[in-house]
mmCIF file of C-alpha atoms and ligand atoms in Angstrom:
data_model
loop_
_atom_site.group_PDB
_atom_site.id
_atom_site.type_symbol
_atom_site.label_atom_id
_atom_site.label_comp_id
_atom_site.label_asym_id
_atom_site.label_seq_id
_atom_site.Cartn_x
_atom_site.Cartn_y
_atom_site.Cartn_z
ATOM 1 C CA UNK L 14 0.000 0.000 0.000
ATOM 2 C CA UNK L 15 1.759 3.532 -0.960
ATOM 3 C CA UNK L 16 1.469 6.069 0.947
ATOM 4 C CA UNK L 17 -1.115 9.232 -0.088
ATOM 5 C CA UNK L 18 -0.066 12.622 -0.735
ATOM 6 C CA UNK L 19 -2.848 13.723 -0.124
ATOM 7 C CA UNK L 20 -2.847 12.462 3.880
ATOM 8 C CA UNK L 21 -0.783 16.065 4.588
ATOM 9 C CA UNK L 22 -1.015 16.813 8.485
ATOM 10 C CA UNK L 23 -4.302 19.159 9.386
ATOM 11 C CA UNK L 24 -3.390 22.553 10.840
ATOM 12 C CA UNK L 25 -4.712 23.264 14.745
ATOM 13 C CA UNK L 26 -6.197 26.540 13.397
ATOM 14 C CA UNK L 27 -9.355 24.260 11.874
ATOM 15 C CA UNK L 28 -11.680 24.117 15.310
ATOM 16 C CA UNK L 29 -12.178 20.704 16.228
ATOM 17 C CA UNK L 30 -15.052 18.888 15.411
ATOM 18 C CA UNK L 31 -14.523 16.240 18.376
ATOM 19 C CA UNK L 32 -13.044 16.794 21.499
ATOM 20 C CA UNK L 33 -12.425 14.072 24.257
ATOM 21 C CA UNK L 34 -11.057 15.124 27.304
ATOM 22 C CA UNK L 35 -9.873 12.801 29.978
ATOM 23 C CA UNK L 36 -12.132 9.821 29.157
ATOM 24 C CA UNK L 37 -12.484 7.024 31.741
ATOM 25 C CA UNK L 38 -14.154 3.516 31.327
ATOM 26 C CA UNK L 39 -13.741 1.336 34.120
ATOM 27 C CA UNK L 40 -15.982 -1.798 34.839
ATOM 28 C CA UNK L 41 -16.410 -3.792 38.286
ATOM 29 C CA UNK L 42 -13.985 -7.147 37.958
ATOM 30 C CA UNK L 43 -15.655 -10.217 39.156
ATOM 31 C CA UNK L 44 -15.458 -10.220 42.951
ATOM 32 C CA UNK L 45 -12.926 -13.381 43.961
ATOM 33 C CA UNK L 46 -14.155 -16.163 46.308
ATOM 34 C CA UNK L 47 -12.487 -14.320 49.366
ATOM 35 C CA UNK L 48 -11.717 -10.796 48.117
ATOM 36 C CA UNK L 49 -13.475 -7.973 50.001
ATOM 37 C CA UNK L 50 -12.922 -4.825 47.774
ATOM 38 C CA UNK L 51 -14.434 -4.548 44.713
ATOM 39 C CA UNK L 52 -11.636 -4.510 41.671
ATOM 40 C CA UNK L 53 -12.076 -2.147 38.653
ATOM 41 C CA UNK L 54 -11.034 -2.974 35.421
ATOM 42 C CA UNK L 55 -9.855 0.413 34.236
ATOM 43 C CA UNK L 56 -10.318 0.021 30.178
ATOM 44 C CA UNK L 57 -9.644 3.783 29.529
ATOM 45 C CA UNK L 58 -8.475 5.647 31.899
ATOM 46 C CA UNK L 59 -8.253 9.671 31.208
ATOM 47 C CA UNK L 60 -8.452 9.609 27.914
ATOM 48 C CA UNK L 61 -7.668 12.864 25.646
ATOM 49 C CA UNK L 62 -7.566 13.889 21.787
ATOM 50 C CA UNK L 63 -9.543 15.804 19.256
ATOM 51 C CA UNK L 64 -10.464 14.974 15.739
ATOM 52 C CA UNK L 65 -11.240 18.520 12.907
ATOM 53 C CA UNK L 66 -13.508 17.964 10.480
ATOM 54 C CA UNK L 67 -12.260 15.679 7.402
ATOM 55 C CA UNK L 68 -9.294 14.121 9.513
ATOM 56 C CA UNK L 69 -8.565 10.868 10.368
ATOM 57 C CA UNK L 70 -7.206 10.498 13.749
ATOM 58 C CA UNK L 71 -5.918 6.589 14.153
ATOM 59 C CA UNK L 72 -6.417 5.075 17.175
ATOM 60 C CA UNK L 73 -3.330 1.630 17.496
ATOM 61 C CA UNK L 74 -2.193 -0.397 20.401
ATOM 62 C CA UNK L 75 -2.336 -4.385 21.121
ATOM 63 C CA UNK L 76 -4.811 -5.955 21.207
ATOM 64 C CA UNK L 77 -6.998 -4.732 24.937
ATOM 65 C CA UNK L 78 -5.165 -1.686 25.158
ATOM 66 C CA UNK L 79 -8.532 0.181 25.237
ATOM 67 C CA UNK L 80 -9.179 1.878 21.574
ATOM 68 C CA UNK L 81 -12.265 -0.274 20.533
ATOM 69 C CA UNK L 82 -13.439 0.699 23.951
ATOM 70 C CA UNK L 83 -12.937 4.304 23.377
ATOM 71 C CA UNK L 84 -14.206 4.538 20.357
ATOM 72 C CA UNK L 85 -17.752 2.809 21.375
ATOM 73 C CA UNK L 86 -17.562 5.311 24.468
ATOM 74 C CA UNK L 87 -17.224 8.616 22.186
ATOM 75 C CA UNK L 88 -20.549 7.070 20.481
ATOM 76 C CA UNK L 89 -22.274 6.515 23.874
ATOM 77 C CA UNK L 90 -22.691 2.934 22.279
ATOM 78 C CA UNK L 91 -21.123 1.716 25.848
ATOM 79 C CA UNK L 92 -21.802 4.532 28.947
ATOM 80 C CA UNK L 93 -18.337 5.952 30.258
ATOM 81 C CA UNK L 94 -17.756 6.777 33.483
ATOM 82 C CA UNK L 95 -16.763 9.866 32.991
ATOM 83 C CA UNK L 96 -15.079 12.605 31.173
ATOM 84 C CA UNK L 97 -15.940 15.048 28.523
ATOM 85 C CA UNK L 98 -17.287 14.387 24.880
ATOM 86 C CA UNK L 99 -18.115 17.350 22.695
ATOM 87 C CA UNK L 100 -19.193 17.028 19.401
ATOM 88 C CA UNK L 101 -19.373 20.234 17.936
ATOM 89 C CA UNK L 102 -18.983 21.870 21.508
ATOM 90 C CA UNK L 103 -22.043 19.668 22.514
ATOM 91 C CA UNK L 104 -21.463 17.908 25.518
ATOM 92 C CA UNK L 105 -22.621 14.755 24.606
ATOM 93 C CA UNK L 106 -22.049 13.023 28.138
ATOM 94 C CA UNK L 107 -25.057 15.238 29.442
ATOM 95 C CA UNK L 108 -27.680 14.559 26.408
ATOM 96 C CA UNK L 109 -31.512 13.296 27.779
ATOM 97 C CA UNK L 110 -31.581 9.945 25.414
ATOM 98 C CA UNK L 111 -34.436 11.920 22.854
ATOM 99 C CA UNK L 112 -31.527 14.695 22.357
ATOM 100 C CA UNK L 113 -28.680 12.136 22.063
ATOM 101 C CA UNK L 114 -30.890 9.936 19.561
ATOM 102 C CA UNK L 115 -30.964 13.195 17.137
ATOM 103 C CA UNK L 116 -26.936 13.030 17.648
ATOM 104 C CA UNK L 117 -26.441 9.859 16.737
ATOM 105 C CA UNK L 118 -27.448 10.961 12.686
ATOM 106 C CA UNK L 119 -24.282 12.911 12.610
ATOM 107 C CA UNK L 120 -22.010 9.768 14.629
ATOM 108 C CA UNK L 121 -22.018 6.371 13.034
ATOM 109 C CA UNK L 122 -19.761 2.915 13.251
ATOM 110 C CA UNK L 123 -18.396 0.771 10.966
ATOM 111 C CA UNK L 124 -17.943 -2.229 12.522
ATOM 112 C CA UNK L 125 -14.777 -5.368 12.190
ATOM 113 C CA UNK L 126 -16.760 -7.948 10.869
ATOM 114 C CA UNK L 127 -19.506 -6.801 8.159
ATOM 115 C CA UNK L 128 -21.317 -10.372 8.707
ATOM 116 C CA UNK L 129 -21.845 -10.114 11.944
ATOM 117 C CA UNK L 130 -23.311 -6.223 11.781
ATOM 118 C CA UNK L 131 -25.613 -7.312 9.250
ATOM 119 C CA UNK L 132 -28.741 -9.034 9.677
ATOM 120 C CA UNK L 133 -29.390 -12.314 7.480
ATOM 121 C CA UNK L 134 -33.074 -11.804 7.326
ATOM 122 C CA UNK L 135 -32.767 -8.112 6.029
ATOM 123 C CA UNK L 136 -32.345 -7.582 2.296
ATOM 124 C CA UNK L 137 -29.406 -5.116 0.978
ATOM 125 C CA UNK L 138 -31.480 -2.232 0.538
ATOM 126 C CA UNK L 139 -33.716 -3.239 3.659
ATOM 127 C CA UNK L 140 -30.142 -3.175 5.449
ATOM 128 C CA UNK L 141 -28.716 0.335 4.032
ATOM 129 C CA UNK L 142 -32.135 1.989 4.127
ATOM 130 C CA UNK L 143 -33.151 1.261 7.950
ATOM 131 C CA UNK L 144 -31.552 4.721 9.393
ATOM 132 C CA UNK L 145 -33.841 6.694 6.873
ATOM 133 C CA UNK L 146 -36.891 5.203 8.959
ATOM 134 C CA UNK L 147 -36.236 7.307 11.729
ATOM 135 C CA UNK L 148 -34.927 10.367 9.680
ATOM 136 C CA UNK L 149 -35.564 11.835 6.808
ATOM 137 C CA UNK L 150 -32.981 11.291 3.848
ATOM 138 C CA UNK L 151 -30.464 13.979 4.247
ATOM 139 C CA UNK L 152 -30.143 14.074 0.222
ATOM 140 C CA UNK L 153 -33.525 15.511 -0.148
ATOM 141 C CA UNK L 154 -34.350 12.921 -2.305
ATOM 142 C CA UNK L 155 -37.207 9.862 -2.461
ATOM 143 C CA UNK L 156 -35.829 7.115 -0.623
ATOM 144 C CA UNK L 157 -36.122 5.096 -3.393
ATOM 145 C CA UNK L 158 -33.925 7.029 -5.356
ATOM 146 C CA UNK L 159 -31.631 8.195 -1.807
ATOM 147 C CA UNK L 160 -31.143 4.198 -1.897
ATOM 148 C CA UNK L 161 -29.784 3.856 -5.111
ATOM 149 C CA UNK L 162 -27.456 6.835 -4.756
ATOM 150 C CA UNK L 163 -26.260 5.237 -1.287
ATOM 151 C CA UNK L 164 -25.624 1.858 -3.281
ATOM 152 C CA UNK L 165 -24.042 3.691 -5.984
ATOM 153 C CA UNK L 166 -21.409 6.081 -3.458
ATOM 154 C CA UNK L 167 -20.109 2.847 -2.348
ATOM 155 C CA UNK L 168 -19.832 0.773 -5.924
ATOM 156 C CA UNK L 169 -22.515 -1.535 -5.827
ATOM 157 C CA UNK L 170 -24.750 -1.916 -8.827
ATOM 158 C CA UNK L 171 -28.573 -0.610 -7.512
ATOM 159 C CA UNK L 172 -30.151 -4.410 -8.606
ATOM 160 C CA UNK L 173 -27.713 -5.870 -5.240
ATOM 161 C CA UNK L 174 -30.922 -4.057 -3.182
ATOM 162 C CA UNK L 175 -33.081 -7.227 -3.586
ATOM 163 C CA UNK L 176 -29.723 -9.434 -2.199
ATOM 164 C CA UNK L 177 -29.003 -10.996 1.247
ATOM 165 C CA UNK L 178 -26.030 -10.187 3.232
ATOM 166 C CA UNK L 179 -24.897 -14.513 2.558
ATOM 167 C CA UNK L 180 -24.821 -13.696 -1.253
ATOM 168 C CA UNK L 181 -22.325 -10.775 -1.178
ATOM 169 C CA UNK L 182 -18.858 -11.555 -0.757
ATOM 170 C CA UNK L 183 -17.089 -10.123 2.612
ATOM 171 C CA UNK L 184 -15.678 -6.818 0.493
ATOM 172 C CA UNK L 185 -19.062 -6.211 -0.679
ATOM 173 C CA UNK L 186 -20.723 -6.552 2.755
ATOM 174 C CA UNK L 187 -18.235 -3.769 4.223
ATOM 175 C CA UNK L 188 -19.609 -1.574 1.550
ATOM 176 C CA UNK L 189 -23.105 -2.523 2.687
ATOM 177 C CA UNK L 190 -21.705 -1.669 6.292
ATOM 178 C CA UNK L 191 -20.336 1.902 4.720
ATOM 179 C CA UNK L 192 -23.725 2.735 2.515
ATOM 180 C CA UNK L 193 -25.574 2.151 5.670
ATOM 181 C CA UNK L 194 -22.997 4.268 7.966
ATOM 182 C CA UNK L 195 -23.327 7.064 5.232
ATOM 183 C CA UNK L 196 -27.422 7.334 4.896
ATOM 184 C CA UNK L 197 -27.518 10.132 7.419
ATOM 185 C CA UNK L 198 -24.636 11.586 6.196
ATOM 186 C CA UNK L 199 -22.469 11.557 9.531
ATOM 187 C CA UNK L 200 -19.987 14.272 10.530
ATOM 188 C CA UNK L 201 -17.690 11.891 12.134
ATOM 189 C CA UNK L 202 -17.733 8.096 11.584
ATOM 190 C CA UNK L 203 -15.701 5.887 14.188
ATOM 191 C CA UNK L 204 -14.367 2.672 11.765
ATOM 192 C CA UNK L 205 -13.828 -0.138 14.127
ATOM 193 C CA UNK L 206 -11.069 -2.229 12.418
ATOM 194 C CA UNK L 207 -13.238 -1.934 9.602
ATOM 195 C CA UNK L 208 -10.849 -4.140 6.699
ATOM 196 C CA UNK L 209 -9.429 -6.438 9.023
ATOM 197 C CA UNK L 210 -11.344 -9.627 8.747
ATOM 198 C CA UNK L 211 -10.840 -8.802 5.093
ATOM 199 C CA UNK L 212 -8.326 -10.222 2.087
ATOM 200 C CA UNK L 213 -5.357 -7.924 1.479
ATOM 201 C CA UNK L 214 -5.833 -6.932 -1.913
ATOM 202 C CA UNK L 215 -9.850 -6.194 -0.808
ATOM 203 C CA UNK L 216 -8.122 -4.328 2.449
ATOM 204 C CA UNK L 217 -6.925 -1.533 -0.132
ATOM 205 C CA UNK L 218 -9.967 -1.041 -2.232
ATOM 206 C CA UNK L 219 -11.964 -0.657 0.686
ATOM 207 C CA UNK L 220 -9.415 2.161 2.368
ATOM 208 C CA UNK L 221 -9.461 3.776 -0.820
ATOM 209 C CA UNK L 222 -13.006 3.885 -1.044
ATOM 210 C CA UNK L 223 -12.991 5.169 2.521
ATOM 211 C CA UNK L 224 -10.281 8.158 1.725
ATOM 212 C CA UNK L 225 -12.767 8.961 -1.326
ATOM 213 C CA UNK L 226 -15.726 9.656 0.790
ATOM 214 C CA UNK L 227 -14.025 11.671 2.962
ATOM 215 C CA UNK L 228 -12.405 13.877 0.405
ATOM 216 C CA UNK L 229 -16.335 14.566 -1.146
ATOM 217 C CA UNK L 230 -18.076 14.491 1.480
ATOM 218 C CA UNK L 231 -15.828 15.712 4.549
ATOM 219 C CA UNK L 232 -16.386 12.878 7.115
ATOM 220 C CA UNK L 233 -13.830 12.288 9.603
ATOM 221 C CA UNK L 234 -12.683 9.033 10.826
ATOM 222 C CA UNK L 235 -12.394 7.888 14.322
ATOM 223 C CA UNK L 236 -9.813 4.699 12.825
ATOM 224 C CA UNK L 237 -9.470 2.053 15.431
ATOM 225 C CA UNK L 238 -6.987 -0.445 14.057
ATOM 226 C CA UNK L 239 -3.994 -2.684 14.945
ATOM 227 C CA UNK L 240 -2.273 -2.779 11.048
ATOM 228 C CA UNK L 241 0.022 -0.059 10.891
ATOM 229 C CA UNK L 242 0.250 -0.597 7.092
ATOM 230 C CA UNK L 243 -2.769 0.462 7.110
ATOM 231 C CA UNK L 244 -2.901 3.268 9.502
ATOM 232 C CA UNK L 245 -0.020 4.747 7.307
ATOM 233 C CA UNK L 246 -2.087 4.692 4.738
ATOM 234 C CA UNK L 247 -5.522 6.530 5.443
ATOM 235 C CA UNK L 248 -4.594 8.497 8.711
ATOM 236 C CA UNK L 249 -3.287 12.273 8.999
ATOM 237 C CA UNK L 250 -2.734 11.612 13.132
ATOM 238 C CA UNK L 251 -1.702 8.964 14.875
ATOM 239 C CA UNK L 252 -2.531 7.934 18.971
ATOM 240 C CA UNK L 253 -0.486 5.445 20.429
ATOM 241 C CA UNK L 254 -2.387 3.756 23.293
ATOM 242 C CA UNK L 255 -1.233 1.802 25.751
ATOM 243 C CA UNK L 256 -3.231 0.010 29.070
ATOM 244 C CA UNK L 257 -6.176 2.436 28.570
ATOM 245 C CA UNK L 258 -3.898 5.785 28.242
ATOM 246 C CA UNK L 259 -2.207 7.589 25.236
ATOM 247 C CA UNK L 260 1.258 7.700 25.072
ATOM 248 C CA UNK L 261 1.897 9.358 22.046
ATOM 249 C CA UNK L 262 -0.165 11.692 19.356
ATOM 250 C CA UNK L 263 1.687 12.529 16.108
ATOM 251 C CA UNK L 264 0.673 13.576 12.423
ATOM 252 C CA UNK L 265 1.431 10.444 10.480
ATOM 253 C CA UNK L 266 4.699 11.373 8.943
ATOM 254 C CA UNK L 267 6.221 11.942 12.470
ATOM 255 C CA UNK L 268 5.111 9.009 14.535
ATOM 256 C CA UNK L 269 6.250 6.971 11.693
ATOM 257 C CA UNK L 270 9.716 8.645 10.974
ATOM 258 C CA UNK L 271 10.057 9.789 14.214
ATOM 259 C CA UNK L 272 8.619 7.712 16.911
ATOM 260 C CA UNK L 273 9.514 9.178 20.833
ATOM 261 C CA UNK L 274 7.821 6.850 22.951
ATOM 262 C CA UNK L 275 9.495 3.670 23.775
ATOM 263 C CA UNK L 276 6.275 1.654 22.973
ATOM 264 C CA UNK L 277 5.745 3.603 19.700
ATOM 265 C CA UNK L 278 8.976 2.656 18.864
ATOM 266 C CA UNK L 279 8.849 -1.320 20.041
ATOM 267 C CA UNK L 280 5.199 -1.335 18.252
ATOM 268 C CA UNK L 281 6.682 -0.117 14.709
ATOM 269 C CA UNK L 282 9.883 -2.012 14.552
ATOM 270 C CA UNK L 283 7.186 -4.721 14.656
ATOM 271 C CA UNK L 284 5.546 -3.526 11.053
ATOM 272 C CA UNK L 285 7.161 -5.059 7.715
ATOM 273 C CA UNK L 286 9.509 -2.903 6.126
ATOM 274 C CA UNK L 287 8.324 -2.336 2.442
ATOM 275 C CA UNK L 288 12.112 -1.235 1.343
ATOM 276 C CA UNK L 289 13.313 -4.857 0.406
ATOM 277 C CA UNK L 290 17.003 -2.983 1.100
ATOM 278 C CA UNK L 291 16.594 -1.159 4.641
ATOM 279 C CA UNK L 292 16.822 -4.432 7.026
ATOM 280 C CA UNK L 293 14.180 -4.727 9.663
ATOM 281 C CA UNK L 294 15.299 -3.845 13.136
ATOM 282 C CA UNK L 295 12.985 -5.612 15.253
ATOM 283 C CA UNK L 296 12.365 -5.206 18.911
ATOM 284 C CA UNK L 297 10.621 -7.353 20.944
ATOM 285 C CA UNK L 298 7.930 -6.617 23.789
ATOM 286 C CA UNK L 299 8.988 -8.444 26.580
ATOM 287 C CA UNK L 300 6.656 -10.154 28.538
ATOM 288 C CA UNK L 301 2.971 -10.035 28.656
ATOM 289 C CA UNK L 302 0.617 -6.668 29.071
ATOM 290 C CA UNK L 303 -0.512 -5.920 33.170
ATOM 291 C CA UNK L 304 -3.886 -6.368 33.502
ATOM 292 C CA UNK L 305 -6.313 -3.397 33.097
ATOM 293 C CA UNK L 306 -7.760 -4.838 36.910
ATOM 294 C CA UNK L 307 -4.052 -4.134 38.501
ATOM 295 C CA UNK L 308 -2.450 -1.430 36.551
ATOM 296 C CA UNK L 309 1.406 -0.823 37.179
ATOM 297 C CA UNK L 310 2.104 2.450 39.492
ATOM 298 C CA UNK L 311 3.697 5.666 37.539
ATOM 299 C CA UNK L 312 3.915 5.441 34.105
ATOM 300 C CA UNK L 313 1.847 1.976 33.475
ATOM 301 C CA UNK L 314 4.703 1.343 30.603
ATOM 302 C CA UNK L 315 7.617 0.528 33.332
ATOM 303 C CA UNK L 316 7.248 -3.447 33.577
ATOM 304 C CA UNK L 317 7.714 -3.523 29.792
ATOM 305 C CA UNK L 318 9.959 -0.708 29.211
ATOM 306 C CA UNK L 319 13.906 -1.214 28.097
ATOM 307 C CA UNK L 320 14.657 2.667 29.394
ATOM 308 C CA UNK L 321 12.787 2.555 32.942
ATOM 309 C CA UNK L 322 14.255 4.154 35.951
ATOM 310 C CA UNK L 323 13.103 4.440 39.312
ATOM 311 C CA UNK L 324 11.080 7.195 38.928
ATOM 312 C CA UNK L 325 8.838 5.708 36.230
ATOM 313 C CA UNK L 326 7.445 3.832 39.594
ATOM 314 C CA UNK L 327 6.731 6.945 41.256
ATOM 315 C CA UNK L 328 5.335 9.159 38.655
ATOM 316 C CA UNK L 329 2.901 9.250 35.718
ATOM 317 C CA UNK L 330 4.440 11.225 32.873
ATOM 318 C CA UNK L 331 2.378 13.948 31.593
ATOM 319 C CA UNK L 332 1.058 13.751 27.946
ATOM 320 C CA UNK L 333 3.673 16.896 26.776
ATOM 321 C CA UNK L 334 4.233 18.381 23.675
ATOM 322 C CA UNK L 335 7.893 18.072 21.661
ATOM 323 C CA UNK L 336 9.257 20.957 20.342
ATOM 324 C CA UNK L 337 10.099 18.522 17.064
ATOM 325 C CA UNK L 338 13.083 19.170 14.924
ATOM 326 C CA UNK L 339 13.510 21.682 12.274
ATOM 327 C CA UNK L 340 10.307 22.693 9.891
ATOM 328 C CA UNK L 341 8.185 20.736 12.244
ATOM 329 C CA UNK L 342 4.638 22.209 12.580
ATOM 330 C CA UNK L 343 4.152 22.970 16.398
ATOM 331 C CA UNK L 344 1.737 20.909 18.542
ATOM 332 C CA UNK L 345 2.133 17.903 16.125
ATOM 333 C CA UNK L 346 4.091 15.507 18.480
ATOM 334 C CA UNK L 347 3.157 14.881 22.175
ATOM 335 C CA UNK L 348 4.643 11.978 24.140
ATOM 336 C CA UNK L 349 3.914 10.849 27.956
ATOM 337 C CA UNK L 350 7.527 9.632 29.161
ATOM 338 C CA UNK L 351 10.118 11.223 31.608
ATOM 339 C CA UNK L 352 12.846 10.997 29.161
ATOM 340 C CA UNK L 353 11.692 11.672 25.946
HETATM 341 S S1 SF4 O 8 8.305 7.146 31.605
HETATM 342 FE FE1 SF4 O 8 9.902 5.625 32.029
HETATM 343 S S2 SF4 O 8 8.890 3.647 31.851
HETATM 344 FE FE2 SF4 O 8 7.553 5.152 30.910
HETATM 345 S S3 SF4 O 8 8.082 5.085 28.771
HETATM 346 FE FE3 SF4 O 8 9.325 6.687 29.679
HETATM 347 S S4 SF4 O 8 11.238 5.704 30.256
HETATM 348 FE FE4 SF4 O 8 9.766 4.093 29.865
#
């Protein structure tokens, strides 16, 4: 996958069109035969980015690190426990259900696996057409014809209405997944690993149809993913999370040039190397991530981390911003260690 030209870094003067500020989601562990207190599994934990309009902030870590978690609490598809979410400047967190229902039109999800999100007994059209029965077609158009223009945004031929999700192949169904995310036309979609459970050379015609929309229609992506390939590819900013907290927000170009954060740094020596002549300089992880139930003390990295001193024990670095090196643009690289 090359990298786009057209992914150039989005200036802070545009006001943002989402702003998070420390997000938490913690849940109540399971309560052990003899344990007394009540253990919280601390998902996210203070939680902070913004996305302008027509950007695509991507959201990596492993696997549990929190970002599907995040991106379901920013819809208010899970409840968090607290924190800011302003879409907008609408605090979302403080909506009566009625007023966050007429949100949701401009928020939508595009979910991992397009099987699963669709329903078997719903036709195509049935499928892509069920968030016009609770709003009117933002087009302006007949359904009828709104439909055909939603099947046609997304390159599927307007006779595929009459089809079930079983006889489209698993490329097909994530455009089913996109026509339907589009019908309201949203201000801000959150993609949930959204090519994924999908063949490579399907991967890229699906992130190209994704940069596409955006450029016409000015939707930005919330892009939860773990393929940095991929993240290279369709985002203008990077967040690097780790145990429910950011470590490190970049524009692309940086974080991937220029990683500061020791995890940033173990997490992309990890990606193949498309030069066939730079040789991959792979570092490993050691051991296994803490549990989200029994976090680490200071900065939650420590266990893990081949720079840690003492004080990483102590003390929770600070999400600061770098000064970056020459021609950088300012606020584009901000990194929570002591000595980076
Ligand atoms: S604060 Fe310490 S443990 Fe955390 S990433 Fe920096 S050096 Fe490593």
């Amino acid at each position: 996958m090359s990298v786009s030209d057209s992914r150039a870094p989005r200036q802070d003067a545009q006001a943002p069109l989402l702003e998070v500020r420390d997000l938490k989601k913690h849940y109540p562990a399971a309560r052990g035969l003899f344990r007394r207190a009540q253990r919280v599994i601390q998902a996210v934990d203070g939680v902070s980015f913004s996305v302008a309009r027509g950007e695509t902030l991507a959201l990596v870590g492993e696997s549990g690190c929190g970002k599907t978690t995040t991106g379901k609490a920013v819809l208010r598809l899970i409840q968090p426990t607290s924190g800011s979410v302003r879409l907008d400047g609408e605090e979302l967190l403080d909506l009566p259900p009625e007023r966050m229902r007429e949100y949701r039109r401009h928020m939508q999800i595009i979910f991992q696996d397009p099987y699963a999100s669709l329903n078997p007994r719903m036709t195509a059209g049935e499928i892509v057409g069920e968030p016009l029965r609770n709003f009117p077609a933002a087009g302006g158009r007949p359904r009828q014809q709104e439909l055909a223009w939603l099947f046609s945004k997304v390159g599927l031929r307007p006779e595929a209405m009459r089809k079930y999700p079983h006889e489209f192949s698993g490329g097909q169904r994530q455009r089913l997944g996109i026509a339907r995310a589009l019908a309201l036309r949203p201000r801000l979609i959150v993609c949930d690993e959204p090519v994924s459970a999908l063949d490579v050379s399907v991967q890229a015609q699906v992130i190209n149809l994704l940069m596409d929309l955006q450029q016409e229609m000015g939707i930005a992506y919330l892009f939860v993913a773990h393929d940095l390939a991929v993240v290279r590819h369709i985002s203008h900013r990077v967040a690097v999370m780790y145990l429910g907290r950011i470590v490190e927000v970049a524009d692309r170009d940086t974080l991937f040039s220029r990683p500061l954060h020791p995890y940033t740094e173990i997490l992309l020596s990890a990606a193949p190397v498309p030069d066939p002549h730079r040789p991959a300089q792979r570092k490993l992880l050691p051991g296994d991530p803490p549990s989200p139930a029994n976090p680490p003390s200071g900065c939650r990295f420590h266990t893990r981390c081949p720079l840690a001193q003492p004080v990483c024990r102590e003390r929770q670095p600070a999400l600061t911003e770098r000064p970056g090196g020459p021609g950088a643009t300012p606020g584009t690289q901000w990194v929570a260690c002591h000595f980076r």
